[in-house]
Short mmCIF file of C-alpha atoms in Angstrom, two decimals:
data_model
loop_
_atom_site.label_atom_id
_atom_site.label_comp_id
_atom_site.label_asym_id
_atom_site.label_seq_id
_atom_site.Cartn_x
_atom_site.Cartn_y
_atom_site.Cartn_z
CA MET G 1 18.15 -67.73 -88.74
CA ALA G 2 15.56 -70.40 -88.06
CA GLY G 3 13.99 -72.04 -91.06
CA ALA G 4 10.63 -70.86 -92.32
CA ARG G 5 8.89 -73.98 -91.13
CA GLU G 6 10.05 -73.64 -87.50
CA VAL G 7 9.00 -70.02 -87.43
CA ARG G 8 5.56 -70.98 -88.75
CA LYS G 9 5.18 -73.44 -85.89
CA ARG G 10 6.02 -70.81 -83.32
CA ILE G 11 3.59 -68.34 -84.88
CA LYS G 12 0.83 -70.90 -84.57
CA SER G 13 1.66 -71.53 -80.92
CA VAL G 14 1.78 -67.84 -80.01
CA GLU G 15 -1.51 -67.31 -81.81
CA ASN G 16 -3.12 -70.00 -79.69
CA THR G 17 -1.79 -68.45 -76.51
CA LYS G 18 -3.01 -65.04 -77.59
CA GLN G 19 -6.48 -66.36 -78.21
CA LEU G 20 -6.53 -67.91 -74.75
CA THR G 21 -5.38 -64.79 -72.91
CA ARG G 22 -7.73 -62.64 -74.97
CA THR G 23 -10.68 -64.83 -73.96
CA MET G 24 -9.67 -64.69 -70.32
CA GLU G 25 -9.39 -60.93 -70.60
CA LEU G 26 -12.94 -60.71 -71.95
CA VAL G 27 -14.32 -63.00 -69.27
CA ALA G 28 -12.59 -60.95 -66.57
CA THR G 29 -13.95 -57.75 -68.07
CA SER G 30 -17.54 -58.92 -67.87
CA LYS G 31 -17.07 -60.31 -64.36
CA LEU G 32 -15.39 -57.08 -63.34
CA LYS G 33 -18.43 -55.11 -64.43
CA ARG G 34 -20.72 -57.17 -62.22
CA ALA G 35 -18.28 -57.18 -59.32
CA THR G 36 -17.88 -53.39 -59.53
CA ASP G 37 -21.65 -52.96 -59.49
CA ARG G 38 -21.73 -54.98 -56.28
CA VAL G 39 -19.03 -52.78 -54.72
CA TYR G 40 -20.97 -49.62 -55.49
CA ALA G 41 -24.29 -51.16 -54.40
CA ALA G 42 -22.77 -52.01 -51.02
CA ARG G 43 -21.51 -48.49 -50.32
CA PRO G 44 -24.75 -46.68 -49.30
CA TYR G 45 -25.46 -49.23 -46.57
CA ALA G 46 -21.90 -49.19 -45.27
CA GLY G 47 -21.87 -45.39 -45.24
CA ALA G 48 -25.21 -45.06 -43.46
CA LEU G 49 -24.36 -47.72 -40.87
CA ASP G 50 -21.02 -46.08 -40.20
CA GLU G 51 -22.75 -42.75 -39.65
CA ILE G 52 -25.23 -44.17 -37.15
CA VAL G 53 -22.65 -46.16 -35.20
CA ARG G 54 -20.42 -43.10 -35.05
CA SER G 55 -23.17 -40.90 -33.70
CA LEU G 56 -23.95 -43.44 -30.97
CA TYR G 57 -20.40 -44.29 -30.00
CA SER G 58 -18.91 -42.79 -26.88
CA ALA G 59 -15.92 -43.65 -24.73
CA GLU G 60 -18.07 -44.68 -21.73
CA LEU G 61 -19.97 -47.16 -23.85
CA ALA G 62 -16.74 -48.69 -25.08
CA GLU G 63 -16.27 -50.41 -21.72
CA ARG G 64 -19.68 -52.01 -21.81
CA PHE G 65 -19.39 -53.85 -25.11
CA PRO G 66 -16.91 -56.67 -25.51
CA VAL G 67 -16.30 -55.92 -29.20
CA LEU G 68 -15.11 -52.43 -28.28
CA ARG G 69 -12.80 -53.66 -25.53
CA ARG G 70 -9.24 -52.41 -25.92
CA PRO G 71 -6.92 -55.08 -24.53
CA THR G 72 -4.11 -53.73 -22.39
CA GLU G 73 -1.58 -56.12 -23.88
CA MET G 74 -1.53 -58.07 -27.09
CA LYS G 75 -1.20 -61.75 -26.26
CA ARG G 76 -2.87 -63.41 -29.18
CA ALA G 77 -3.97 -61.98 -32.50
CA ALA G 78 -5.67 -63.40 -35.57
CA VAL G 79 -4.98 -62.51 -39.18
CA LEU G 80 -7.75 -63.16 -41.68
CA LEU G 81 -6.45 -63.25 -45.22
CA LEU G 82 -8.68 -63.04 -48.28
CA THR G 83 -7.18 -64.33 -51.53
CA ALA G 84 -8.61 -65.62 -54.79
CA ASN G 85 -9.47 -69.21 -55.61
CA ARG G 86 -7.80 -68.88 -58.99
CA GLY G 87 -4.53 -67.52 -60.28
CA GLN G 88 -3.69 -65.83 -63.59
CA ALA G 89 -4.33 -62.50 -61.97
CA GLY G 90 -0.89 -60.94 -62.02
CA ALA G 91 0.54 -60.09 -58.62
CA PHE G 92 -2.87 -59.99 -56.97
CA ASN G 93 -2.50 -63.06 -54.75
CA ALA G 94 1.22 -62.56 -54.19
CA ASN G 95 0.65 -59.02 -52.90
CA LEU G 96 -1.99 -60.17 -50.45
CA ILE G 97 0.13 -63.03 -49.19
CA ARG G 98 3.12 -60.76 -48.69
CA GLU G 99 1.01 -58.27 -46.75
CA ALA G 100 -0.30 -61.04 -44.49
CA ARG G 101 3.22 -62.35 -43.85
CA HIS G 102 4.41 -58.87 -42.92
CA ARG G 103 1.60 -58.50 -40.45
CA LEU G 104 2.24 -61.93 -38.93
CA GLU G 105 5.94 -61.12 -38.55
CA GLU G 106 5.19 -57.77 -36.94
CA LEU G 107 2.83 -59.38 -34.46
CA ARG G 108 5.33 -62.09 -33.60
CA ALA G 109 8.11 -59.54 -33.20
CA ALA G 110 5.86 -57.71 -30.73
CA GLY G 111 5.63 -60.93 -28.72
CA ALA G 112 2.10 -61.93 -29.65
CA GLU G 113 0.94 -65.39 -30.55
CA THR G 114 -0.70 -65.46 -33.94
CA GLU G 115 -3.29 -67.51 -35.71
CA LEU G 116 -3.93 -67.44 -39.41
CA HIS G 117 -7.27 -67.79 -41.16
CA VAL G 118 -7.24 -67.99 -44.93
CA ALA G 119 -10.01 -67.76 -47.49
CA GLY G 120 -9.11 -68.57 -51.09
CA ARG G 121 -7.26 -71.49 -52.61
CA LYS G 122 -4.19 -69.47 -53.58
CA GLY G 123 -3.44 -68.32 -50.06
CA ILE G 124 -4.01 -71.81 -48.67
CA GLN G 125 -1.66 -73.34 -51.24
CA PHE G 126 1.08 -70.90 -50.36
CA PHE G 127 0.93 -71.32 -46.60
CA ARG G 128 0.56 -75.07 -46.88
CA PHE G 129 3.70 -75.16 -49.01
CA ARG G 130 5.53 -73.06 -46.43
CA GLY G 131 4.38 -75.36 -43.64
CA GLU G 132 2.65 -72.51 -41.85
CA PRO G 133 -0.25 -73.77 -39.73
CA MET G 134 -3.66 -72.34 -40.61
CA GLU G 135 -6.53 -72.21 -38.17
CA THR G 136 -9.26 -72.25 -40.82
CA MET G 137 -9.19 -72.70 -44.59
CA ARG G 138 -12.07 -71.65 -46.80
CA THR G 139 -12.46 -72.12 -50.53
CA ASP G 140 -16.24 -71.84 -50.79
CA ILE G 141 -16.48 -68.08 -51.29
CA GLY G 142 -17.17 -67.34 -54.93
CA ASP G 143 -17.35 -64.35 -57.21
CA ALA G 144 -20.52 -63.06 -55.58
CA PRO G 145 -19.95 -63.06 -51.82
CA THR G 146 -22.94 -62.66 -49.51
CA SER G 147 -23.53 -61.32 -46.05
CA GLU G 148 -23.78 -64.91 -44.86
CA ASP G 149 -20.27 -65.60 -46.15
CA ALA G 150 -19.08 -62.60 -44.17
CA GLU G 151 -20.86 -63.78 -41.04
CA SER G 152 -19.43 -67.29 -41.31
CA LEU G 153 -15.92 -65.83 -41.56
CA ILE G 154 -16.13 -63.33 -38.74
CA GLY G 155 -18.60 -65.05 -36.39
CA PRO G 156 -16.14 -67.51 -34.80
CA LEU G 157 -13.48 -64.80 -34.52
CA ARG G 158 -15.92 -62.42 -32.86
CA ASP G 159 -16.84 -65.08 -30.32
CA LYS G 160 -13.17 -65.70 -29.55
CA PHE G 161 -12.52 -61.99 -29.18
CA GLU G 162 -15.48 -61.52 -26.88
CA SER G 163 -14.39 -64.40 -24.69
CA GLY G 164 -10.90 -62.93 -24.44
CA ALA G 165 -9.15 -65.69 -26.39
CA LEU G 166 -8.06 -63.12 -28.98
CA ASP G 167 -6.88 -59.57 -28.43
CA ALA G 168 -7.05 -58.34 -32.01
CA VAL G 169 -8.28 -59.42 -35.42
CA TYR G 170 -6.76 -58.09 -38.62
CA LEU G 171 -8.15 -58.45 -42.10
CA VAL G 172 -5.86 -58.50 -45.12
CA SER G 173 -7.66 -57.82 -48.41
CA SER G 174 -7.46 -55.66 -51.49
CA GLU G 175 -8.78 -52.17 -51.62
CA PHE G 176 -10.73 -51.51 -54.79
CA ARG G 177 -9.74 -47.99 -55.80
CA SER G 178 -10.27 -48.67 -59.49
CA ALA G 179 -9.85 -51.59 -61.85
CA MET G 180 -6.21 -50.58 -62.30
CA SER G 181 -5.38 -49.78 -58.68
CA THR G 182 -6.07 -52.50 -56.13
CA PRO G 183 -3.44 -52.25 -53.40
CA PRO G 184 -3.50 -54.75 -50.50
CA ARG G 185 -4.59 -53.30 -47.20
CA VAL G 186 -4.71 -54.35 -43.56
CA ARG G 187 -7.76 -53.40 -41.51
CA GLU G 188 -8.12 -53.77 -37.78
CA LEU G 189 -11.50 -55.46 -37.46
CA LEU G 190 -11.48 -56.06 -33.75
CA PRO G 191 -11.59 -54.21 -31.48
CA ILE G 192 -14.06 -52.14 -33.47
CA GLN G 193 -13.01 -48.53 -33.56
CA PRO G 194 -15.60 -46.23 -35.01
CA GLY G 195 -14.16 -43.10 -36.56
CA GLU G 196 -14.29 -39.71 -34.92
CA THR G 197 -17.71 -38.79 -33.63
CA ALA G 198 -19.42 -36.39 -35.99
CA ALA G 199 -18.89 -32.81 -34.86
CA SER G 200 -22.57 -31.93 -34.84
CA VAL G 201 -24.15 -34.07 -32.19
CA ASP G 202 -27.79 -34.27 -33.17
CA VAL G 203 -30.22 -34.99 -30.40
CA PHE G 204 -32.17 -38.04 -31.43
CA ILE G 205 -35.21 -39.58 -29.92
CA MET G 206 -34.06 -43.15 -29.47
CA SER G 207 -36.07 -46.29 -29.31
CA PRO G 208 -34.77 -48.40 -27.59
CA PRO G 209 -32.10 -46.44 -25.61
CA GLY G 210 -28.87 -45.77 -27.47
CA ASP G 211 -26.81 -48.47 -25.80
CA HIS G 212 -29.29 -51.13 -26.94
CA ILE G 213 -29.24 -49.81 -30.48
CA LEU G 214 -25.46 -49.83 -30.45
CA GLY G 215 -25.44 -53.36 -29.04
CA ARG G 216 -27.50 -54.60 -31.99
CA LEU G 217 -25.71 -52.58 -34.62
CA LEU G 218 -22.12 -53.41 -33.70
CA PRO G 219 -22.33 -57.02 -34.93
CA LEU G 220 -23.92 -55.75 -38.16
CA TYR G 221 -21.17 -53.17 -38.46
CA LEU G 222 -18.49 -55.81 -38.09
CA ARG G 223 -20.13 -58.17 -40.53
CA ASN G 224 -20.61 -55.38 -43.03
CA ALA G 225 -16.92 -54.46 -42.81
CA VAL G 226 -16.10 -58.04 -43.81
CA TYR G 227 -18.79 -58.09 -46.50
CA THR G 228 -17.54 -54.91 -48.16
CA SER G 229 -14.00 -56.30 -48.05
CA LEU G 230 -15.19 -59.50 -49.70
CA VAL G 231 -16.91 -57.71 -52.57
CA GLU G 232 -14.01 -55.30 -53.00
CA ASN G 233 -11.59 -58.19 -53.03
CA ALA G 234 -13.66 -60.02 -55.65
CA ALA G 235 -13.74 -56.92 -57.84
CA ALA G 236 -10.02 -56.32 -57.34
CA GLU G 237 -9.30 -59.91 -58.39
CA GLN G 238 -11.16 -59.46 -61.68
CA GLY G 239 -9.51 -56.09 -62.24
CA SER G 240 -6.04 -57.56 -61.73
CA ARG G 241 -6.84 -60.50 -63.93
CA ARG G 242 -8.06 -58.29 -66.72
CA THR G 243 -4.91 -56.16 -66.54
CA ALA G 244 -2.66 -59.22 -66.45
CA MET G 245 -4.43 -60.86 -69.38
CA LYS G 246 -4.45 -57.64 -71.37
CA ASN G 247 -0.68 -57.38 -70.92
CA ALA G 248 -0.27 -61.00 -71.96
CA THR G 249 -2.39 -60.42 -75.07
CA ASP G 250 -0.40 -57.30 -75.96
CA ASN G 251 2.87 -59.18 -75.50
CA ALA G 252 1.62 -61.98 -77.72
CA SER G 253 0.68 -59.45 -80.44
CA GLU G 254 4.12 -57.91 -80.24
CA MET G 255 5.76 -61.31 -80.48
CA LEU G 256 3.58 -62.26 -83.45
CA GLU G 257 4.64 -59.13 -85.26
CA TYR G 258 8.29 -60.00 -84.73
CA LEU G 259 7.81 -63.64 -85.71
CA THR G 260 5.85 -62.76 -88.84
CA ARG G 261 8.70 -60.49 -89.86
CA SER G 262 11.26 -63.25 -89.35
CA TYR G 263 9.05 -65.67 -91.21
CA ASN G 264 8.77 -63.34 -94.22
CA ARG G 265 12.48 -62.74 -94.17
CA ALA G 266 13.19 -66.47 -94.09
CA ARG G 267 10.76 -67.05 -96.93
CA GLN G 268 12.27 -64.20 -98.95
CA ALA G 269 15.74 -65.64 -98.37
CA GLN G 270 14.60 -69.01 -99.62
CA ILE G 271 13.08 -67.54 -102.80
CA THR G 272 16.14 -65.45 -103.45
CA GLN G 273 18.29 -68.53 -103.07
CA GLU G 274 16.12 -70.51 -105.47
CA ILE G 275 16.29 -67.76 -108.10
CA ALA G 276 20.04 -67.54 -107.67
CA GLU G 277 20.28 -71.30 -108.20
CA ILE G 278 18.11 -71.17 -111.36
CA VAL G 279 20.07 -68.24 -112.75
CA GLY G 280 23.29 -70.05 -111.89
CA GLY G 281 22.07 -73.24 -113.54
CA ALA G 282 20.95 -71.38 -116.68
CA ALA G 283 24.28 -69.61 -116.86
CA GLY G 284 26.04 -72.98 -116.68
CA LEU G 285 24.14 -74.24 -119.73
CA GLU G 286 25.15 -71.37 -122.00
CA MET X 1 -48.35 -31.09 -40.60
CA ALA X 2 -45.14 -29.65 -41.91
CA GLU X 3 -44.87 -28.85 -45.56
CA GLY X 4 -42.66 -30.79 -47.90
CA THR X 5 -41.73 -34.38 -48.49
CA LEU X 6 -39.42 -36.93 -47.00
CA ARG X 7 -36.28 -38.07 -48.76
CA VAL X 8 -36.25 -41.82 -48.24
CA HIS X 9 -33.43 -44.32 -48.68
CA VAL X 10 -34.02 -47.99 -48.02
CA VAL X 11 -30.77 -49.94 -48.22
CA SER X 12 -29.76 -53.52 -47.57
CA PRO X 13 -26.12 -54.68 -47.43
CA GLU X 14 -26.30 -55.83 -51.06
CA LYS X 15 -28.20 -53.02 -52.70
CA THR X 16 -30.29 -49.88 -52.51
CA VAL X 17 -33.91 -51.01 -52.47
CA PHE X 18 -35.66 -47.66 -52.66
CA GLU X 19 -34.54 -44.12 -53.10
CA GLY X 20 -36.86 -41.20 -53.63
CA GLU X 21 -39.39 -38.75 -52.28
CA ALA X 22 -42.23 -39.79 -50.04
CA SER X 23 -45.13 -38.09 -48.32
CA ALA X 24 -45.15 -40.55 -45.43
CA LEU X 25 -43.58 -43.76 -44.27
CA VAL X 26 -44.75 -46.56 -42.00
CA ALA X 27 -42.06 -48.88 -40.71
CA PRO X 28 -41.90 -51.84 -38.35
CA ALA X 29 -39.75 -50.75 -35.44
CA TRP X 30 -38.47 -53.22 -32.85
CA ASP X 31 -41.44 -52.60 -30.55
CA GLY X 32 -44.24 -51.82 -33.01
CA MET X 33 -45.06 -49.82 -36.09
CA VAL X 34 -43.89 -46.24 -36.42
CA GLY X 35 -45.23 -43.63 -38.80
CA ILE X 36 -42.99 -40.87 -40.10
CA LEU X 37 -44.33 -37.66 -41.64
CA PRO X 38 -42.40 -34.68 -42.95
CA GLY X 39 -41.11 -32.50 -40.13
CA HIS X 40 -40.49 -35.44 -37.78
CA ALA X 41 -38.03 -34.87 -34.95
CA PRO X 42 -34.61 -36.54 -35.19
CA PHE X 43 -35.29 -40.19 -34.50
CA LEU X 44 -33.28 -43.34 -34.28
CA ALA X 45 -34.83 -46.77 -33.87
CA LEU X 46 -34.11 -50.43 -34.39
CA VAL X 47 -36.06 -52.12 -37.12
CA GLY X 48 -38.04 -55.28 -36.46
CA VAL X 49 -39.64 -57.66 -38.93
CA GLY X 50 -42.59 -56.67 -41.12
CA ALA X 51 -43.84 -54.54 -43.96
CA LEU X 52 -42.39 -51.13 -44.70
CA THR X 53 -44.76 -48.87 -46.59
CA VAL X 54 -43.63 -45.74 -48.39
CA ASP X 55 -46.42 -43.38 -49.50
CA LEU X 56 -45.41 -41.63 -52.68
CA PRO X 57 -46.09 -37.87 -53.06
CA GLY X 58 -48.20 -38.36 -56.19
CA GLY X 59 -50.39 -40.95 -54.49
CA GLY X 60 -49.90 -44.68 -54.38
CA SER X 61 -47.37 -46.49 -52.25
CA GLU X 62 -44.64 -49.05 -52.28
CA THR X 63 -44.29 -51.86 -49.79
CA PHE X 64 -41.23 -53.89 -48.86
CA GLN X 65 -40.72 -56.68 -46.41
CA VAL X 66 -37.85 -55.87 -44.09
CA ALA X 67 -36.11 -57.55 -41.18
CA GLY X 68 -33.64 -56.12 -38.72
CA GLY X 69 -31.47 -53.05 -38.98
CA ALA X 70 -31.99 -49.43 -38.07
CA LEU X 71 -34.10 -46.43 -39.00
CA LYS X 72 -32.83 -42.90 -38.84
CA VAL X 73 -34.78 -39.69 -39.36
CA LEU X 74 -32.96 -36.38 -39.55
CA ALA X 75 -34.05 -33.15 -41.27
CA ASN X 76 -36.69 -34.85 -43.44
CA LYS X 77 -34.19 -37.49 -44.53
CA VAL X 78 -35.15 -41.04 -43.65
CA THR X 79 -32.60 -43.81 -43.91
CA VAL X 80 -33.73 -47.38 -43.38
CA LEU X 81 -30.91 -49.88 -43.02
CA THR X 82 -32.18 -53.38 -43.12
CA GLU X 83 -30.53 -56.76 -43.16
CA TYR X 84 -33.18 -58.08 -45.47
CA ALA X 85 -35.40 -56.34 -48.01
CA GLY X 86 -37.63 -57.90 -50.63
CA SER X 87 -41.18 -58.36 -51.81
CA GLU X 88 -41.56 -61.62 -49.86
CA PRO X 89 -41.05 -62.03 -46.12
CA PRO X 90 -37.57 -63.43 -45.35
CA GLU X 91 -37.22 -67.20 -45.19
CA VAL X 92 -34.80 -66.95 -42.34
CA ILE X 93 -35.20 -64.13 -39.88
CA PRO X 94 -31.79 -62.75 -38.90
CA VAL X 95 -32.27 -63.37 -35.20
CA GLU X 96 -29.13 -61.54 -34.14
CA ALA X 97 -30.54 -58.37 -35.67
CA ILE X 98 -33.81 -58.47 -33.78
CA LEU X 99 -34.24 -57.09 -30.28
CA HIS X 100 -37.19 -58.31 -28.29
CA PRO X 101 -38.98 -55.76 -26.15
CA GLU X 102 -38.81 -58.04 -23.12
CA ASP X 103 -34.99 -57.91 -23.29
CA VAL X 104 -35.01 -54.22 -22.55
CA SER X 105 -35.53 -52.72 -19.15
CA VAL X 106 -35.84 -49.12 -20.20
CA SER X 107 -35.75 -47.68 -16.69
CA ALA X 108 -32.41 -49.30 -15.86
CA GLY X 109 -30.88 -48.53 -19.25
CA ASN X 110 -28.34 -51.29 -18.94
CA PRO X 111 -27.26 -53.38 -21.92
#
């Protein structure tokens, strides 16, 4: 058994680590709260926009708008990956990176050229290390993403898609189901495919005509899809970090308990030995 | 005028700006102001730039500056989606969200 002094040293070190992870847990918890509020605040707009686009969408219109164009063959596709700028968030970044690699491999296996766009320092570090070329690298998107961030990410890709230089754009990000469940997910951003048209087709008075409305709303729809993914991803990052740091804190507590026990035992052993020596010495004098 | 009130939602991408009952609503559409009263027919319009006024049922009103987006009226429910919403006019007008009347030839109906 290690001596009492060594054990004391280790206890001190584990205590320091525990304090650190506990602080990070608290910081993540408060950031998570704000990030979750943003996710919920973004939902009414996304829902309402989706509803309107769906009620306007029809197959004939699909041929008139470049963002709805369905390419006959997939020659070149882009993957846009959202990761975090910081680590210490459990498997959060690793999951996203793995998902993006799967998608890239699938596309290549299908004979398509691929291009990779990465936001977040962690994703960039990984692909740089692997020697995988990246078309764009962004690290300027923080904890509170804005619509402008979304536009700056998707704008160039939309232009490329409209000009025919790209046949599909996929977005890899985390879905924010709850703070505990944030699975990675791949969304097909382009071509835009609105969901099924609502069963009840209401007859609207439109101003301007429906195709003009759709023409203006589609870019907003696309940007909003990216925006909601950005806020969900930010919330998922904080959720994962909180979980990871909570586990680390719990592990440190467990370890402290064990170390304290060994320390007490070592101390007890030392005292017992000293008493035995005194008793022995006294006995020798008689 | 039909009885009842309008259920109004004004939402921007970041947040819900207004949610509640209203007796009337005046909004800047792409080609001019539109007024909505309870009992309005189903209506869908693009939103331009300007002041959106919501008249509250108990009297008084609330005004927001909006820019771009869409307005939908269905069964006394009004949803205003706008790219920008605030008490001050936007510093930068989201040009891509605004349709100018001269860009539309209504008779042809082509995009």
